[in-house]
Short mmCIF file of C-alpha atoms in Angstrom, two decimals:
data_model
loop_
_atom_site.label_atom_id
_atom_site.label_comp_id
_atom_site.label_asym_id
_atom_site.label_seq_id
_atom_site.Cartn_x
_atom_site.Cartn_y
_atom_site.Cartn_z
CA UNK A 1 0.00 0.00 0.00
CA UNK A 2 2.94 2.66 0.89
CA UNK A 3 4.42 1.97 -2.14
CA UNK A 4 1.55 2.18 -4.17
CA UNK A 5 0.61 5.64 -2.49
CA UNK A 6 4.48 6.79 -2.75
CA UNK A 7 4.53 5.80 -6.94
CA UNK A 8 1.26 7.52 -6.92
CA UNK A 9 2.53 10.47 -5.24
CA UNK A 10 5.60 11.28 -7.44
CA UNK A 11 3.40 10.49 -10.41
CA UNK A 12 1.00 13.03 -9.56
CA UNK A 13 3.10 15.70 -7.76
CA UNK A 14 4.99 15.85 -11.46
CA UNK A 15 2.06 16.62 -13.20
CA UNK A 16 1.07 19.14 -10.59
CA UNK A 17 4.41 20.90 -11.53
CA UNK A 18 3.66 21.06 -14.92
CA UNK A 19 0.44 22.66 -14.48
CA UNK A 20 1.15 24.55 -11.45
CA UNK A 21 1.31 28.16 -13.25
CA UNK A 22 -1.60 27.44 -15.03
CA UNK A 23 -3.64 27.13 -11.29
CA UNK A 24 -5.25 30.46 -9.77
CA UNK A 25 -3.78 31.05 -6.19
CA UNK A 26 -5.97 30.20 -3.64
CA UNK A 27 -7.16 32.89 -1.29
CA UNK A 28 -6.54 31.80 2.29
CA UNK A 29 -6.14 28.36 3.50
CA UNK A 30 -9.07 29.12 5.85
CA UNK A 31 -11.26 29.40 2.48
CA UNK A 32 -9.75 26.04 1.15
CA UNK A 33 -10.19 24.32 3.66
CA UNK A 34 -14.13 23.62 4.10
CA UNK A 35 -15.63 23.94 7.23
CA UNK A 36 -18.76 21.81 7.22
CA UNK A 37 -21.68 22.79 9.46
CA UNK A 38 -22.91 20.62 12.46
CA UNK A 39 -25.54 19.47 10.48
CA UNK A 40 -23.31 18.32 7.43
CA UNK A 41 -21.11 16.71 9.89
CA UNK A 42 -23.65 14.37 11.73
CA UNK A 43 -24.77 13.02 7.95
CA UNK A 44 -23.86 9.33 8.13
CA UNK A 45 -21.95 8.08 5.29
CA UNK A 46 -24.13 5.36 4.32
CA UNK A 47 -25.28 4.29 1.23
CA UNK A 48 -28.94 3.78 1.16
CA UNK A 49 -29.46 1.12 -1.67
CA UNK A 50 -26.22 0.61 -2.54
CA UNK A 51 -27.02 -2.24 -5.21
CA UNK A 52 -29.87 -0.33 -6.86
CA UNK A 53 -27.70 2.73 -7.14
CA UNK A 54 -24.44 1.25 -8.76
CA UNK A 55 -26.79 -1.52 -11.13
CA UNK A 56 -28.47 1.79 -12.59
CA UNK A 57 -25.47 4.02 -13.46
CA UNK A 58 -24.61 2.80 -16.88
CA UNK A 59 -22.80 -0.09 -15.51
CA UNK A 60 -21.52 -1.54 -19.28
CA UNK A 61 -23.31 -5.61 -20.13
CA UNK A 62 -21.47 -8.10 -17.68
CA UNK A 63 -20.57 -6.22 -15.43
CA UNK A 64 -23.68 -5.68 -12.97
CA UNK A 65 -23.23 -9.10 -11.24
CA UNK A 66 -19.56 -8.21 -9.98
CA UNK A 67 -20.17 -5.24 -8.85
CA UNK A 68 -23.63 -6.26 -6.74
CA UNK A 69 -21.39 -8.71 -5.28
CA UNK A 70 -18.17 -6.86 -4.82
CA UNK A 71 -19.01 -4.01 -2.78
CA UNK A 72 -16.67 -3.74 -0.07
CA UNK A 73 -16.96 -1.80 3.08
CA UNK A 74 -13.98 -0.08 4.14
CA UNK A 75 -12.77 0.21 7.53
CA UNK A 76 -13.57 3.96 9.49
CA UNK A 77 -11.12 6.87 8.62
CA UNK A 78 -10.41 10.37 9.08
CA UNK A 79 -13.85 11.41 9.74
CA UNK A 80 -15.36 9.03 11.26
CA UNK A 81 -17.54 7.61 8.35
CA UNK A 82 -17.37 4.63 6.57
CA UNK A 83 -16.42 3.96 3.24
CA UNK A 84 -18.11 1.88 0.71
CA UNK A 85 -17.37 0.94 -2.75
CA UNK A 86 -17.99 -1.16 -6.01
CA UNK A 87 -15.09 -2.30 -8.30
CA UNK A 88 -15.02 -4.20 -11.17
CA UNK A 89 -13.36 -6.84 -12.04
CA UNK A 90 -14.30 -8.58 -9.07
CA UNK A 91 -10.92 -10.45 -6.67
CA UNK A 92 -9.00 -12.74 -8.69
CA UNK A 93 -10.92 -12.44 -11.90
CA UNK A 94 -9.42 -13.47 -15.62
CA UNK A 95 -9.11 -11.38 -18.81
CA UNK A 96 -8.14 -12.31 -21.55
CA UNK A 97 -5.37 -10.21 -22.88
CA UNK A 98 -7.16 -7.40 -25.96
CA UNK A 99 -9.84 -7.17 -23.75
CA UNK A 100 -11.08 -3.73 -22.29
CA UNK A 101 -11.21 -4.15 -18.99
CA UNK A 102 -13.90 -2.32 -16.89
CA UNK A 103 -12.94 -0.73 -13.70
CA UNK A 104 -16.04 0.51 -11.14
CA UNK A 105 -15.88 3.00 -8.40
CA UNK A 106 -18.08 4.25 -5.57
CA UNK A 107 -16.85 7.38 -4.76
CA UNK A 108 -17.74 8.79 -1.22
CA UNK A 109 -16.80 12.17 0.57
CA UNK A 110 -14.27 11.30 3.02
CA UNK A 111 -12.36 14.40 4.89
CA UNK A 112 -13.83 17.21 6.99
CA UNK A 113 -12.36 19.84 5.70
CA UNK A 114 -11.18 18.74 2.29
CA UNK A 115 -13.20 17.81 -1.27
CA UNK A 116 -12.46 14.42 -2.27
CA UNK A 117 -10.92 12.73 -5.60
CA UNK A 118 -11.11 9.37 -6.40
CA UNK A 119 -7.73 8.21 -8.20
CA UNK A 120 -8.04 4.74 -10.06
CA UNK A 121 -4.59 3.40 -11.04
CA UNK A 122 -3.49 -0.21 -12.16
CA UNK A 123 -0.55 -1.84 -11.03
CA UNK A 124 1.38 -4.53 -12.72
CA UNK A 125 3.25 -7.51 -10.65
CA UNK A 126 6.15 -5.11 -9.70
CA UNK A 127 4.27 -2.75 -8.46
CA UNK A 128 4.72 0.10 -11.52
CA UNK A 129 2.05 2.08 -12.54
CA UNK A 130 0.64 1.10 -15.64
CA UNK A 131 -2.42 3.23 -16.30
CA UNK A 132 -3.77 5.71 -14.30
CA UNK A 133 -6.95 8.20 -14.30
CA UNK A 134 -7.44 11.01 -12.16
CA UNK A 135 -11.11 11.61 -11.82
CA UNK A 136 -12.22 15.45 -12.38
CA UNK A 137 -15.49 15.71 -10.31
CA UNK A 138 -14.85 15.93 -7.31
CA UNK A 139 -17.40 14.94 -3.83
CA UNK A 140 -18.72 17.43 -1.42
CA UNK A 141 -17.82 16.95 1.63
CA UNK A 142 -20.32 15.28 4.17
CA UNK A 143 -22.76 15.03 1.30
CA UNK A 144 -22.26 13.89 -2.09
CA UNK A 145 -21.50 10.49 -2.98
CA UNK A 146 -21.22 9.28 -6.94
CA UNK A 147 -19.91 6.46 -9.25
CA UNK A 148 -18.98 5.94 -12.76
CA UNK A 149 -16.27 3.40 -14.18
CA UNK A 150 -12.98 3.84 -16.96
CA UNK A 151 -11.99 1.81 -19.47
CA UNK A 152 -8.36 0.52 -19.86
CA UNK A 153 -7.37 -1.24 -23.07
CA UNK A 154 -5.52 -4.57 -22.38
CA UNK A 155 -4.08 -5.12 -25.75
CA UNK A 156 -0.68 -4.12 -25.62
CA UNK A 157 -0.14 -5.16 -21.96
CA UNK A 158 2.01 -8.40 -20.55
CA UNK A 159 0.18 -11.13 -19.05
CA UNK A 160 0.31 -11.55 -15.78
CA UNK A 161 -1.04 -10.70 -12.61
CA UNK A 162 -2.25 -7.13 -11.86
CA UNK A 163 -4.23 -4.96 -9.47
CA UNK A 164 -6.80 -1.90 -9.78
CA UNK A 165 -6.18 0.30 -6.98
CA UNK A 166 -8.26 2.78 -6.26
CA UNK A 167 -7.82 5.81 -3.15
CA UNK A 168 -9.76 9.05 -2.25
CA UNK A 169 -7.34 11.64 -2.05
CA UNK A 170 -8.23 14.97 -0.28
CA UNK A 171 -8.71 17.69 -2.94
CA UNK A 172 -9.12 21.80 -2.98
CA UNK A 173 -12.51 22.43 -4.64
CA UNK A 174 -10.91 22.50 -8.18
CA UNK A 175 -9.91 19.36 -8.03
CA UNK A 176 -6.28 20.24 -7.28
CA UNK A 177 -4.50 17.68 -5.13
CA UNK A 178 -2.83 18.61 -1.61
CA UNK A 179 0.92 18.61 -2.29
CA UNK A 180 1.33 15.72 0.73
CA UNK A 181 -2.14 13.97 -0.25
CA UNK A 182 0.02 10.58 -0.50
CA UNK A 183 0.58 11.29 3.58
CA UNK A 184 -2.97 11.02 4.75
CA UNK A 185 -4.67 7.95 5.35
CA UNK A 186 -6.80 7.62 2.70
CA UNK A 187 -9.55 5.12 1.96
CA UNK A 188 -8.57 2.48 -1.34
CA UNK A 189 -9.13 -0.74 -2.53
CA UNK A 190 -6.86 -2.92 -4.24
CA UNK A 191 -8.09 -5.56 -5.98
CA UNK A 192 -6.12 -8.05 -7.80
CA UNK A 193 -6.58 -9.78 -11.32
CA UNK A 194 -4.72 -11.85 -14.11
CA UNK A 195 -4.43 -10.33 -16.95
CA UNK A 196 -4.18 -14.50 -19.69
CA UNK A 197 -2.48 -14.39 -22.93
CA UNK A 198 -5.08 -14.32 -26.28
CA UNK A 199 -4.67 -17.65 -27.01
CA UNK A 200 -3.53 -18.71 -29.96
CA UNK A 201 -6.23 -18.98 -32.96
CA UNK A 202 -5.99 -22.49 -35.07
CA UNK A 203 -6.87 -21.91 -38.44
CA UNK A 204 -9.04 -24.90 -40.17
CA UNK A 205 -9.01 -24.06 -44.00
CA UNK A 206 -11.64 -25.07 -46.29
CA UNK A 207 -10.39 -26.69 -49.75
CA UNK A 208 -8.35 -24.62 -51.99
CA UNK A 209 -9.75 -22.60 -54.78
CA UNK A 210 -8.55 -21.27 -58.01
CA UNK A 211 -8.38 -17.20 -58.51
CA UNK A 212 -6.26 -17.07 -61.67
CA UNK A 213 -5.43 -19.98 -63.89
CA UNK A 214 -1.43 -20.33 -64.79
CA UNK A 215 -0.74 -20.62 -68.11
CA UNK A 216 2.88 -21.22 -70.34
CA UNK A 217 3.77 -17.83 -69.74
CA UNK A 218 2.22 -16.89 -66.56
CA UNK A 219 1.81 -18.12 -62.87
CA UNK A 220 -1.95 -18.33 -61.36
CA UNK A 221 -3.16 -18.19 -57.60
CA UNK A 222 -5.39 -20.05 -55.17
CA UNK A 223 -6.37 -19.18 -52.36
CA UNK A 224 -8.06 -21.13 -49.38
CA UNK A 225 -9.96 -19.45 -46.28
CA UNK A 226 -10.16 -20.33 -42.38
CA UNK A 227 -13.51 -21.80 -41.75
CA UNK A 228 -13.81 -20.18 -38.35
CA UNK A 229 -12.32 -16.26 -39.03
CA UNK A 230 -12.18 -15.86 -42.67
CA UNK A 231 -8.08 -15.86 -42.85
CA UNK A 232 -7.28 -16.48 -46.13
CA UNK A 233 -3.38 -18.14 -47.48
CA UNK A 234 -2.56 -18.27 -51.28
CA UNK A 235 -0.65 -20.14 -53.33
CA UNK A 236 0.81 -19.78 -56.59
CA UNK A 237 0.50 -21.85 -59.52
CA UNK A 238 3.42 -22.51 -61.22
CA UNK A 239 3.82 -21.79 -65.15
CA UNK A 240 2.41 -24.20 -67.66
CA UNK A 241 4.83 -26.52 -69.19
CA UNK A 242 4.24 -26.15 -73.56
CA UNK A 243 2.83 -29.63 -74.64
CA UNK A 244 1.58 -30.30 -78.44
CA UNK A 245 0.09 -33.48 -80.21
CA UNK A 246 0.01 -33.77 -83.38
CA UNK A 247 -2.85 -36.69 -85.56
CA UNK A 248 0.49 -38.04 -87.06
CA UNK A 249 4.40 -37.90 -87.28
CA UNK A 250 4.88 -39.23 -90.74
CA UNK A 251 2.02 -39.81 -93.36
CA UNK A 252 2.15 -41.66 -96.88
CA UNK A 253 0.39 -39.50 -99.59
CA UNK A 254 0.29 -39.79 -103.34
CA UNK A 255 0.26 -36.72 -105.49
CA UNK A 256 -2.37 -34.14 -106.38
CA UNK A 257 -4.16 -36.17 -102.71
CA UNK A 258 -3.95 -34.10 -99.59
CA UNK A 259 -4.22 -35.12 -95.40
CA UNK A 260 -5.25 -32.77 -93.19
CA UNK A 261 -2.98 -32.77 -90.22
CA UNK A 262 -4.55 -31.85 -86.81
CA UNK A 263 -2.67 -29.58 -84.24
CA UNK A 264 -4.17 -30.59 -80.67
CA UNK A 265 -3.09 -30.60 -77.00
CA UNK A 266 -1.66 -27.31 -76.31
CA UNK A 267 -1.31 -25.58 -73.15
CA UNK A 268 -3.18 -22.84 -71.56
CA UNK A 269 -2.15 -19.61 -73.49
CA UNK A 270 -0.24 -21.38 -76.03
CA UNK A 271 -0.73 -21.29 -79.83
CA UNK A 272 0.63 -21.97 -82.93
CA UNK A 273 3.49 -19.77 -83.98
CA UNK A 274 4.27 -21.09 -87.55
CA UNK A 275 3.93 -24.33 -89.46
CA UNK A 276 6.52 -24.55 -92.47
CA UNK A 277 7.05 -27.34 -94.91
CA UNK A 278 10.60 -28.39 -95.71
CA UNK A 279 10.75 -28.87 -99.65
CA UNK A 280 7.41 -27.11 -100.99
CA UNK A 281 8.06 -28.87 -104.36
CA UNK A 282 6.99 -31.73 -102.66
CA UNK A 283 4.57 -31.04 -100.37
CA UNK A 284 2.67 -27.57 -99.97
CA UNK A 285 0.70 -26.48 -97.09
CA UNK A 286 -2.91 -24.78 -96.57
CA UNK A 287 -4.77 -23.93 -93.42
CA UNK A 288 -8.33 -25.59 -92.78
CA UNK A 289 -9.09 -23.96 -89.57
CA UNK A 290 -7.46 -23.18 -86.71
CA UNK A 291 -4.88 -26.11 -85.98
CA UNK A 292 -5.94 -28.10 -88.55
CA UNK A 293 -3.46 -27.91 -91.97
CA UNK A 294 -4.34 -29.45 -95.28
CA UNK A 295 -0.77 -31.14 -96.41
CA UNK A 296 -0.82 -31.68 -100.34
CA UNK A 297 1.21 -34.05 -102.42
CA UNK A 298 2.86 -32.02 -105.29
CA UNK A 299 5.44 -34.78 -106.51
CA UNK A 300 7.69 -37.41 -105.49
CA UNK A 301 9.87 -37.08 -102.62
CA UNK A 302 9.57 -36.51 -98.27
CA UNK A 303 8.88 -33.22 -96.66
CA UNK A 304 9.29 -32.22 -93.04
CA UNK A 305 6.18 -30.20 -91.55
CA UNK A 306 7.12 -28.44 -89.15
CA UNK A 307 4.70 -26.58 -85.94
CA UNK A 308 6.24 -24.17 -83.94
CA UNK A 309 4.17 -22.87 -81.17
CA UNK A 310 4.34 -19.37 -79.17
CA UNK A 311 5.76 -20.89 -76.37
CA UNK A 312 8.83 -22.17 -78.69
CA UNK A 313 7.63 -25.55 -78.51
CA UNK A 314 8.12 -27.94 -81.74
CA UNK A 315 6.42 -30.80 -83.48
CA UNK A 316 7.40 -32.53 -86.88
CA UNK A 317 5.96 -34.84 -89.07
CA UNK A 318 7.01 -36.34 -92.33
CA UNK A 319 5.08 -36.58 -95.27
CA UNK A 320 6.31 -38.85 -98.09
CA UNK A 321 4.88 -38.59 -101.60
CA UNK A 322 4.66 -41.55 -104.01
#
């Protein structure tokens, strides 16, 4: 607890520093210090209702069970009242690391002649500060009490155990800290918590599914997607290897006939280049359609027809002419 309050302290006295020209003297220390009347002074500080109160001030979803059964009664203090307060997350609770985590307080006056400020901080195992939120409204003394809860965002802290520690601090009527606040015996409650790793996420992929086909002079891509959160992996297709068929590598003709030699089998992307005969005395060439050639017999002899596709790819076939 003292070394909580002392972190606390130098924390706070060096923002007070900072902002200390920026604060309007105070007149006397008579008028900061407020004098309550008899009257104010015999109010018990006891909270009628506790549970309906802090279930109906915009306690986030979840949350309304732990603090309806984490209120926790301090001990008496400086002025002879008690203390009472929510927090959430309730002793010993788990959260899961990316999480916001929620923090409640119950704020009730608790000096004589001083305004009180609730101070919410959260400690980590070694006792450092890791977040902390000076409340600006501030409670009347002998009279007001109210509540509210922060937000601290978990996803770039350790795991590991931590605490929420929260302390009324006397205050002038501004808000403005006493300069030995960290001396006084102030009311707080420390409450501890782990703080579990996100666990890791296992991916189950469906099947894998083509986005671009590869052909012989370009690579494709699949892609498959987790079942559960949508991650998607690719892969790439590798290039097309150039492939070609042709109806026949060496054909018998006589003269003045003709065969028509089909071109089939090629790759994705691929296509015929050229197709050249070797002697055109002997045999002459004369396109059908596409990838089919009409080879004609001119006179005695053998020709070599040759395909040549885009992809540099080569066929042959030999036509002999009786």
């Amino acid at each position: 607890m003292k070394q909580m309050k002392r972190k606390l302290g130098i924390l706070l006295f060096g923002i007070m520093l900072v902002f200390a020209f920026s604060i309007p003297v105070m007149a006397k220390n008579v008028a900061e210090k407020k004098e309550i009347s008899a009257t104010a002074q015999k109010v018990e500080h006891v909270i009628e209702n506790q549970n309906t109160r802090l279930l109906n001030n915009n306690v986030p979803a979840g949350l309304a069970n732990s603090i309806e059964d984490n209120i926790v009664e301090m001990g008496k203090y400086s002025s002879d009242t008690r203390y009472l307060t929510g927090v959430a997350p309730r002793e010993n609770d788990v959260i899961t690391q990316g999480e916001k985590l929620y923090i409640k307080f119950y704020a009730r006056d608790t000096w004589k002649y001083y305004y009180t400020k609730p101070i919410v901080s959260v400690f980590n195992a070694n006792s450092d500060i890791v977040y902390i939120s000076e409340q600006n409204k501030v409670s009347l003394s002998g009279q007001d009490t109210y509540s509210g809860y922060i937000s601290w965002n978990t996803a770039t802290a350790k795991p590991g155990k931590y605490s929420v520690y929260i302390v009324n601090a006397p205050c002038y009527s501004d808000g403005t800290l006493l300069s030995d606040w960290a001396s006084f015996d102030c009311p707080y409650i420390n409450t501890e918590f782990k703080l579990a790793a996100k666990p890791v996420h296992k991916h189950t992929y469906g099947k894998w599914k083509t986005v671009k086909s590869a052909t012989v002079f370009a690579t494709g891509k699949k892609v498959c997607s987790c079942k559960s959160c949508g991650s998607k992996k690719t892969q790439t297709i590798p290039k097309l290897k150039p492939t070609i068929k042709l109806s026949a590598t060496k054909k018998t003709i006589g003269r003045n006939k003709s065969y028509t030699l089909s071109i089939t089998n090629l790759a994705k992307g691929d296509s015929i280049k050229s197709i050249k005969s070797s002697k055109t005395t002997i045999a002459t060439i004369k396109k059908v359609k596409t990838n089919q050639y009409k080879i004609i017999g001119k006179k005695k002899g053998k020709s070599t027809i040759t395909v040549v596709l885009k992809s540099g790819k080569k066929a042959t076939c030999t036509i002999t002419v009786k």
